[in-house]
GROMACS .gro file of C-alpha atoms in nm:
model
  320
    1UNK     CA    1  11.327  13.492  11.096
    2UNK     CA    2  11.036  13.562  11.331
    3UNK     CA    3  11.174  13.547  11.684
    4UNK     CA    4  10.899  13.446  11.921
    5UNK     CA    5  10.983  13.366  12.286
    6UNK     CA    6  10.946  12.994  12.208
    7UNK     CA    7  11.192  13.011  11.916
    8UNK     CA    8  11.443  13.209  12.124
    9UNK     CA    9  11.419  12.946  12.398
   10UNK     CA   10  11.475  12.661  12.150
   11UNK     CA   11  11.771  12.832  11.981
   12UNK     CA   12  11.928  12.919  12.317
   13UNK     CA   13  11.905  12.557  12.427
   14UNK     CA   14  12.049  12.449  12.092
   15UNK     CA   15  12.355  12.666  12.158
   16UNK     CA   16  12.390  12.511  12.507
   17UNK     CA   17  12.353  12.157  12.367
   18UNK     CA   18  12.613  12.234  12.102
   19UNK     CA   19  12.863  12.365  12.360
   20UNK     CA   20  12.826  12.082  12.609
   21UNK     CA   21  12.787  11.825  12.332
   22UNK     CA   22  13.131  11.924  12.199
   23UNK     CA   23  13.281  11.882  12.548
   24UNK     CA   24  13.125  11.535  12.575
   25UNK     CA   25  13.249  11.451  12.224
   26UNK     CA   26  13.611  11.540  12.316
   27UNK     CA   27  13.582  11.330  12.634
   28UNK     CA   28  13.433  11.042  12.432
   29UNK     CA   29  13.718  11.065  12.179
   30UNK     CA   30  13.983  11.035  12.455
   31UNK     CA   31  13.808  10.741  12.622
   32UNK     CA   32  13.735  10.560  12.294
   33UNK     CA   33  14.105  10.549  12.206
   34UNK     CA   34  14.277  10.530  12.546
   35UNK     CA   35  14.043  10.343  12.783
   36UNK     CA   36  14.198  10.045  12.959
   37UNK     CA   37  13.996   9.918  13.255
   38UNK     CA   38  14.287   9.702  13.376
   39UNK     CA   39  14.534   9.991  13.394
   40UNK     CA   40  14.607  10.166  13.725
   41UNK     CA   41  14.792  10.469  13.587
   42UNK     CA   42  14.710  10.834  13.674
   43UNK     CA   43  14.594  10.884  13.314
   44UNK     CA   44  14.342  10.601  13.345
   45UNK     CA   45  14.221  10.751  13.673
   46UNK     CA   46  14.172  11.083  13.493
   47UNK     CA   47  13.976  10.908  13.217
   48UNK     CA   48  13.753  10.743  13.480
   49UNK     CA   49  13.663  11.082  13.623
   50UNK     CA   50  13.609  11.227  13.276
   51UNK     CA   51  13.378  10.937  13.187
   52UNK     CA   52  13.145  11.049  13.469
   53UNK     CA   53  13.154  11.405  13.336
   54UNK     CA   54  13.071  11.290  12.981
   55UNK     CA   55  12.793  11.062  13.102
   56UNK     CA   56  12.633  11.339  13.307
   57UNK     CA   57  12.639  11.578  13.009
   58UNK     CA   58  12.485  11.320  12.776
   59UNK     CA   59  12.222  11.221  13.032
   60UNK     CA   60  12.108  11.577  13.088
   61UNK     CA   61  12.100  11.652  12.715
   62UNK     CA   62  11.856  11.361  12.676
   63UNK     CA   63  11.649  11.460  12.979
   64UNK     CA   64  11.602  11.807  12.829
   65UNK     CA   65  11.548  11.692  12.471
   66UNK     CA   66  11.262  11.461  12.568
   67UNK     CA   67  11.022  11.740  12.676
   68UNK     CA   68  11.171  11.974  12.415
   69UNK     CA   69  11.042  11.750  12.138
   70UNK     CA   70  10.687  11.814  12.258
   71UNK     CA   71  10.775  12.184  12.300
   72UNK     CA   72  10.899  12.199  11.938
   73UNK     CA   73  10.564  12.062  11.815
   74UNK     CA   74  10.383  12.307  12.045
   75UNK     CA   75  10.590  12.594  11.900
   76UNK     CA   76  10.509  12.492  11.542
   77UNK     CA   77  10.144  12.460  11.638
   78UNK     CA   78  10.148  12.810  11.783
   79UNK     CA   79  10.324  12.951  11.474
   80UNK     CA   80  10.041  12.816  11.257
   81UNK     CA   81   9.830  13.112  11.373
   82UNK     CA   82  10.060  13.358  11.193
   83UNK     CA   83  10.142  13.157  10.879
   84UNK     CA   84   9.882  13.181  10.604
   85UNK     CA   85   9.720  12.847  10.519
   86UNK     CA   86   9.861  12.654  10.814
   87UNK     CA   87   9.599  12.510  11.051
   88UNK     CA   88   9.835  12.321  11.282
   89UNK     CA   89  10.200  12.218  11.324
   90UNK     CA   90  10.182  12.007  11.005
   91UNK     CA   91  10.154  12.315  10.783
   92UNK     CA   92  10.444  12.489  10.959
   93UNK     CA   93  10.670  12.182  10.947
   94UNK     CA   94  10.601  12.133  10.577
   95UNK     CA   95  10.641  12.502  10.495
   96UNK     CA   96  11.017  12.440  10.484
   97UNK     CA   97  11.153  12.170  10.253
   98UNK     CA   98  11.346  11.987  10.524
   99UNK     CA   99  11.093  12.041  10.806
  100UNK     CA  100  10.987  11.677  10.805
  101UNK     CA  101  11.350  11.559  10.811
  102UNK     CA  102  11.410  11.782  11.113
  103UNK     CA  103  11.118  11.615  11.294
  104UNK     CA  104  11.251  11.270  11.203
  105UNK     CA  105  11.600  11.367  11.324
  106UNK     CA  106  11.449  11.467  11.657
  107UNK     CA  107  11.277  11.130  11.689
  108UNK     CA  108  11.592  10.944  11.581
  109UNK     CA  109  11.801  11.127  11.840
  110UNK     CA  110  11.554  11.046  12.117
  111UNK     CA  111  11.582  10.676  12.032
  112UNK     CA  112  11.963  10.691  12.004
  113UNK     CA  113  12.018  10.885  12.327
  114UNK     CA  114  11.763  10.668  12.507
  115UNK     CA  115  11.952  10.356  12.401
  116UNK     CA  116  12.278  10.518  12.511
  117UNK     CA  117  12.130  10.567  12.856
  118UNK     CA  118  12.024  10.200  12.870
  119UNK     CA  119  12.380  10.099  12.784
  120UNK     CA  120  12.518  10.345  13.038
  121UNK     CA  121  12.292  10.202  13.309
  122UNK     CA  122  12.406   9.847  13.226
  123UNK     CA  123  12.767   9.967  13.237
  124UNK     CA  124  12.768  10.149  13.571
  125UNK     CA  125  12.570   9.875  13.747
  126UNK     CA  126  12.846   9.624  13.662
  127UNK     CA  127  13.164   9.661  13.867
  128UNK     CA  128  13.375   9.559  13.565
  129UNK     CA  129  13.239   9.852  13.356
  130UNK     CA  130  13.213   9.629  13.046
  131UNK     CA  131  13.055   9.888  12.812
  132UNK     CA  132  13.252  10.205  12.893
  133UNK     CA  133  13.455  10.208  12.573
  134UNK     CA  134  13.160  10.097  12.359
  135UNK     CA  135  12.918  10.361  12.491
  136UNK     CA  136  13.162  10.644  12.421
  137UNK     CA  137  13.242  10.506  12.075
  138UNK     CA  138  12.867  10.506  12.012
  139UNK     CA  139  12.840  10.864  12.135
  140UNK     CA  140  13.102  10.968  11.878
  141UNK     CA  141  12.855  10.838  11.616
  142UNK     CA  142  12.533  10.952  11.788
  143UNK     CA  143  12.664  11.306  11.819
  144UNK     CA  144  12.657  11.346  11.440
  145UNK     CA  145  12.275  11.336  11.406
  146UNK     CA  146  12.255  11.555  11.719
  147UNK     CA  147  12.466  11.827  11.560
  148UNK     CA  148  12.280  11.780  11.231
  149UNK     CA  149  11.951  11.830  11.414
  150UNK     CA  150  12.077  12.152  11.574
  151UNK     CA  151  12.194  12.284  11.236
  152UNK     CA  152  11.862  12.190  11.074
  153UNK     CA  153  11.663  12.354  11.352
  154UNK     CA  154  11.852  12.682  11.319
  155UNK     CA  155  11.805  12.669  10.940
  156UNK     CA  156  11.437  12.577  10.984
  157UNK     CA  157  11.349  12.878  11.197
  158UNK     CA  158  11.566  13.102  10.975
  159UNK     CA  159  11.376  12.984  10.665
  160UNK     CA  160  11.024  13.037  10.800
  161UNK     CA  161  10.839  13.289  10.589
  162UNK     CA  162  10.516  13.410  10.751
  163UNK     CA  163  10.400  13.576  10.428
  164UNK     CA  164  10.421  13.251  10.227
  165UNK     CA  165  10.095  13.058  10.183
  166UNK     CA  166  10.138  12.694  10.287
  167UNK     CA  167   9.920  12.383  10.260
  168UNK     CA  168   9.698  12.286  10.552
  169UNK     CA  169   9.702  11.937  10.706
  170UNK     CA  170   9.379  11.847  10.524
  171UNK     CA  171   9.570  11.880  10.195
  172UNK     CA  172   9.898  11.728  10.311
  173UNK     CA  173   9.746  11.408  10.452
  174UNK     CA  174   9.516  11.312  10.167
  175UNK     CA  175   9.522  11.106   9.850
  176UNK     CA  176   9.516  11.431   9.651
  177UNK     CA  177   9.853  11.539   9.790
  178UNK     CA  178  10.141  11.550   9.541
  179UNK     CA  179  10.391  11.443   9.808
  180UNK     CA  180  10.517  11.098   9.909
  181UNK     CA  181  10.233  11.090  10.164
  182UNK     CA  182   9.981  11.026   9.886
  183UNK     CA  183  10.158  10.694   9.813
  184UNK     CA  184  10.025  10.557  10.142
  185UNK     CA  185   9.669  10.604  10.015
  186UNK     CA  186   9.734  10.385   9.710
  187UNK     CA  187   9.720  10.081   9.939
  188UNK     CA  188   9.382   9.987  10.084
  189UNK     CA  189   9.342  10.099  10.446
  190UNK     CA  190   9.246   9.744  10.550
  191UNK     CA  191   9.594   9.629  10.446
  192UNK     CA  192   9.762   9.888  10.672
  193UNK     CA  193   9.532   9.799  10.962
  194UNK     CA  194   9.602   9.428  10.906
  195UNK     CA  195   9.978   9.493  10.905
  196UNK     CA  196   9.942   9.692  11.228
  197UNK     CA  197   9.766   9.410  11.413
  198UNK     CA  198   9.990   9.152  11.245
  199UNK     CA  199  10.307   9.328  11.365
  200UNK     CA  200  10.165   9.334  11.718
  201UNK     CA  201  10.107   8.959  11.689
  202UNK     CA  202  10.474   8.915  11.592
  203UNK     CA  203  10.581   9.111  11.900
  204UNK     CA  204  10.374   8.873  12.114
  205UNK     CA  205  10.544   8.579  11.943
  206UNK     CA  206  10.886   8.739  12.006
  207UNK     CA  207  10.806   8.781  12.376
  208UNK     CA  208  10.683   8.422  12.397
  209UNK     CA  209  10.995   8.284  12.229
  210UNK     CA  210  11.223   8.540  12.402
  211UNK     CA  211  11.394   8.581  12.067
  212UNK     CA  212  11.602   8.901  12.091
  213UNK     CA  213  11.646   8.963  11.721
  214UNK     CA  214  11.277   8.903  11.649
  215UNK     CA  215  11.195   9.138  11.935
  216UNK     CA  216  11.393   9.420  11.773
  217UNK     CA  217  11.251   9.364  11.425
  218UNK     CA  218  10.890   9.322  11.540
  219UNK     CA  219  10.897   9.642  11.747
  220UNK     CA  220  11.044   9.835  11.454
  221UNK     CA  221  10.764   9.705  11.230
  222UNK     CA  222  10.503   9.781  11.497
  223UNK     CA  223  10.625  10.143  11.517
  224UNK     CA  224  10.612  10.190  11.138
  225UNK     CA  225  10.266  10.036  11.090
  226UNK     CA  226  10.127  10.204  11.403
  227UNK     CA  227  10.209  10.548  11.260
  228UNK     CA  228  10.086  10.465  10.909
  229UNK     CA  229   9.760  10.307  11.027
  230UNK     CA  230   9.706  10.602  11.260
  231UNK     CA  231   9.724  10.844  10.965
  232UNK     CA  232   9.530  10.630  10.719
  233UNK     CA  233   9.258  10.481  10.940
  234UNK     CA  234   9.243  10.543  11.315
  235UNK     CA  235   9.277  10.923  11.311
  236UNK     CA  236   8.948  10.959  11.119
  237UNK     CA  237   8.767  10.799  11.416
  238UNK     CA  238   8.940  11.027  11.666
  239UNK     CA  239   8.824  11.331  11.467
  240UNK     CA  240   8.499  11.161  11.358
  241UNK     CA  241   8.560  11.301  11.010
  242UNK     CA  242   8.641  11.070  10.714
  243UNK     CA  243   8.873  11.328  10.553
  244UNK     CA  244   9.072  11.443  10.857
  245UNK     CA  245   9.391  11.239  10.897
  246UNK     CA  246   9.645  11.475  11.048
  247UNK     CA  247   9.877  11.315  11.311
  248UNK     CA  248   9.959  11.659  11.457
  249UNK     CA  249   9.603  11.772  11.535
  250UNK     CA  250   9.581  11.490  11.789
  251UNK     CA  251   9.802  11.707  12.009
  252UNK     CA  252   9.554  11.994  12.018
  253UNK     CA  253   9.315  12.094  12.295
  254UNK     CA  254   9.012  12.023  12.070
  255UNK     CA  255   9.092  11.652  12.096
  256UNK     CA  256   9.185  11.657  12.467
  257UNK     CA  257   9.558  11.631  12.386
  258UNK     CA  258   9.505  11.258  12.334
  259UNK     CA  259   9.800  11.245  12.092
  260UNK     CA  260  10.049  11.298  12.378
  261UNK     CA  261   9.927  10.981  12.551
  262UNK     CA  262   9.906  10.779  12.228
  263UNK     CA  263  10.253  10.879  12.109
  264UNK     CA  264  10.400  10.825  12.457
  265UNK     CA  265  10.260  10.469  12.460
  266UNK     CA  266  10.385  10.370  12.115
  267UNK     CA  267  10.725  10.541  12.139
  268UNK     CA  268  10.794  10.408  12.490
  269UNK     CA  269  10.679  10.056  12.400
  270UNK     CA  270  10.880  10.027  12.079
  271UNK     CA  271  11.187  10.194  12.231
  272UNK     CA  272  11.193   9.955  12.527
  273UNK     CA  273  11.140   9.662  12.291
  274UNK     CA  274  11.417   9.758  12.049
  275UNK     CA  275  11.654   9.903  12.312
  276UNK     CA  276  11.604   9.610  12.548
  277UNK     CA  277  11.659   9.366  12.260
  278UNK     CA  278  11.988   9.530  12.155
  279UNK     CA  279  12.102   9.547  12.517
  280UNK     CA  280  12.020   9.177  12.559
  281UNK     CA  281  12.229   9.095  12.251
  282UNK     CA  282  12.525   9.296  12.381
  283UNK     CA  283  12.512   9.169  12.738
  284UNK     CA  284  12.405   8.816  12.634
  285UNK     CA  285  12.144   8.826  12.906
  286UNK     CA  286  11.769   8.852  12.871
  287UNK     CA  287  11.612   9.177  12.985
  288UNK     CA  288  11.271   9.068  13.117
  289UNK     CA  289  11.194   9.406  13.274
  290UNK     CA  290  11.230   9.587  12.940
  291UNK     CA  291  11.033   9.316  12.762
  292UNK     CA  292  10.743   9.338  13.007
  293UNK     CA  293  10.738   9.718  12.995
  294UNK     CA  294  10.749   9.718  12.615
  295UNK     CA  295  10.461   9.472  12.595
  296UNK     CA  296  10.258   9.677  12.843
  297UNK     CA  297  10.303  10.006  12.655
  298UNK     CA  298  10.241   9.850  12.312
  299UNK     CA  299   9.925   9.683  12.442
  300UNK     CA  300   9.805  10.010  12.595
  301UNK     CA  301   9.851  10.182  12.260
  302UNK     CA  302   9.673   9.906  12.069
  303UNK     CA  303   9.377   9.901  12.307
  304UNK     CA  304   9.352  10.281  12.319
  305UNK     CA  305   9.359  10.337  11.946
  306UNK     CA  306   9.134  10.037  11.873
  307UNK     CA  307   8.869  10.175  12.108
  308UNK     CA  308   8.798  10.475  11.881
  309UNK     CA  309   8.651  10.288  11.579
  310UNK     CA  310   8.475  10.035  11.804
  311UNK     CA  311   8.305  10.304  12.012
  312UNK     CA  312   8.215  10.497  11.698
  313UNK     CA  313   8.055  10.186  11.545
  314UNK     CA  314   7.862  10.105  11.863
  315UNK     CA  315   7.729  10.460  11.884
  316UNK     CA  316   7.643  10.508  11.515
  317UNK     CA  317   7.604  10.158  11.369
  318UNK     CA  318   7.830  10.237  11.070
  319UNK     CA  319   8.200  10.260  10.989
  320UNK     CA  320   8.353  10.574  10.846
   0.00000   0.00000   0.00000
């Protein structure tokens, strides 16, 4: 293992998350099996106080993990300078067999913990505390991918081999790749772009109909096709190179860190759409604020990413 200051910081925080996550898990276990909002016993009073403790721990874990996801990518990007063959974070992530799964676990946990916070907010703003038991039951489940992510991250940094030659992003994100990524290139790029705009149209329909289930499904589809179309089509216009399709290089200084804004738009929009939809189903009340915010962020992403090929065509008179 190569211990850089960034890796030491990430591993230290992992140890802290693990410690406090276990405390929150024990609290959640007690509340999940013994909570009774109608009881007035000393034990129920103790559980009420412990529920605040558990909620605070979970909230601060999420608040730290949100910027730490960007810091993890930054760390991998920085490590690419000492790993042969790697040109950005993509090469470092793929230098370990489960590096991509670790990244996906991080994204999954952000969505899960974010939804937990939405449920927590809906719970504490209602004097009857209708979701207290449910939110701690969910944390018992959500803690599993959190602990899995911590274990994978420790294994990931332990498995990094700076003397091993790895593939660069130009090889990984191409039709010539021998990985699952090459399967995306089998389908014509116009199909992926059409699915991207089509899924956005379905989200508009869901907002118009205020259909909660359609809202959840359409935002999930929009997230999937936004990422695929970004790799297959839109990224080439950001880089102005027909062969450069790396989703990690968008986060680099050479491209004005535009990836941070693009990913923030699409992740925030789809999270608010899916999270607000699930919350509306549970509370049986529409969540217009989440719906409006989701639509705004998704539209910002669509307009931002669509501007790149249009501007390129207007400037050069040809498509890539």
